[in-house]
Coordinates of C-alpha atoms in Angstrom, one line a residue:
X1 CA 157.6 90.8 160.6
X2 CA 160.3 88.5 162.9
X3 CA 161.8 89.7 166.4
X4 CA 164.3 91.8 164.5
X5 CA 161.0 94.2 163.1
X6 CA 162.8 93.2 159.5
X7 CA 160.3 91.7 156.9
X8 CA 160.7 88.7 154.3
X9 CA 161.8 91.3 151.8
X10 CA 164.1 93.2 153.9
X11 CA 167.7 92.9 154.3
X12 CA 169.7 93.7 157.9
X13 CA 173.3 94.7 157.6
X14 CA 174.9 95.4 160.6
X15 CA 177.4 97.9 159.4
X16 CA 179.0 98.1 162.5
X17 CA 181.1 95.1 161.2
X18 CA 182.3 97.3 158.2
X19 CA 185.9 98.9 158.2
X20 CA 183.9 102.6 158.5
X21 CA 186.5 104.3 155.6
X22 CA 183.9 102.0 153.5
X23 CA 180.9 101.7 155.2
X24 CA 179.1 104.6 153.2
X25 CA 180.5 102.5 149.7
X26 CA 178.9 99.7 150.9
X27 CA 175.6 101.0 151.6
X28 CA 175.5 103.4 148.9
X29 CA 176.2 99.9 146.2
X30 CA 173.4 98.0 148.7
X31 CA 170.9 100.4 147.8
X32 CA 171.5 101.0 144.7
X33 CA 171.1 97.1 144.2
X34 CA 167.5 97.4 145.7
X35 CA 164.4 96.6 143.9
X36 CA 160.9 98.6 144.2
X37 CA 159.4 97.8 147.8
X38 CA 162.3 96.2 149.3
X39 CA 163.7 97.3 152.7
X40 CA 167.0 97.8 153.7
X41 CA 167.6 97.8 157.6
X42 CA 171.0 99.2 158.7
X43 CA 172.7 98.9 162.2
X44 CA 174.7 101.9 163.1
X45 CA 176.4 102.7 166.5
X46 CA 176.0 106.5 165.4
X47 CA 173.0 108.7 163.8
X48 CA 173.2 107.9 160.4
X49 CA 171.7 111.6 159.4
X50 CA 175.0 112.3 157.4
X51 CA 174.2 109.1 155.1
X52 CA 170.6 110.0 155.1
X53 CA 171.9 113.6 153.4
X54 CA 174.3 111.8 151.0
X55 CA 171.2 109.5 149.6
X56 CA 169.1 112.3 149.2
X57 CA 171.4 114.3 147.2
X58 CA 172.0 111.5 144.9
X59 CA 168.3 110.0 144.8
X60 CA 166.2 112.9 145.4
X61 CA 163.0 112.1 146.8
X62 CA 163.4 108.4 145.6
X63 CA 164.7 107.3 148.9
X64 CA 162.0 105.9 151.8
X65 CA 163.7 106.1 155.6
X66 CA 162.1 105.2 158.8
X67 CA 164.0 105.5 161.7
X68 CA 163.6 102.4 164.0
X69 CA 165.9 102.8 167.2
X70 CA 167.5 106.1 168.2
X71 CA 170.5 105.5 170.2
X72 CA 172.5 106.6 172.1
X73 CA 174.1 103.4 171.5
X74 CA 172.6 101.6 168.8
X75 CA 170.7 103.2 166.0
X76 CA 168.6 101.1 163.5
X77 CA 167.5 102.5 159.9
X78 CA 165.0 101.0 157.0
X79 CA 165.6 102.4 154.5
X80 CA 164.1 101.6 150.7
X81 CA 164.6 102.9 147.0
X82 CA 161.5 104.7 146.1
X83 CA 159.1 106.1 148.3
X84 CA 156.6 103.5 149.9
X85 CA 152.7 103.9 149.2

């Protein structure tokens, strides 16, 4: 791992930086695009529990989520395609 926590196949995306009437678009396409044990990290400056539901409901039990900074001002997310080992 570097500073950031992020590994070599992990991606950050500070979504922060995203118009938010897309954000969810964006991650949703992100994710979709990952491949088995790669590592999405998101930077939020909310709790990202609704996106958490959406994934769920679309991926089932196929979506790995580690929460890695709980606010209140910054939250920070892994998330992966496929549950870890």
């Amino acid at each position: 791992m570097n500073g950031s926590g992020a590994t070599q196949s992990e991606r950050i995306v500070d979504v922060r930086e995203i118009a938010p009437r897309i954000r969810h678009t964006v991650i949703h396409q992100l994710f979709e695009n990952l491949q088995a044990e790669q590592w999405l990290q998101l930077i939020v400056d909310h709790d990202p529990r609704r996106l958490k539901r959406q994934l769920e409901a679309g991926f089932g039990a196929h979506v790995g989520w580690d929460y890695l900074e709980s606010g209140p001002d910054v939250w920070r997310v892994r998330i992966c395609r496929g549950r870890p080992a």
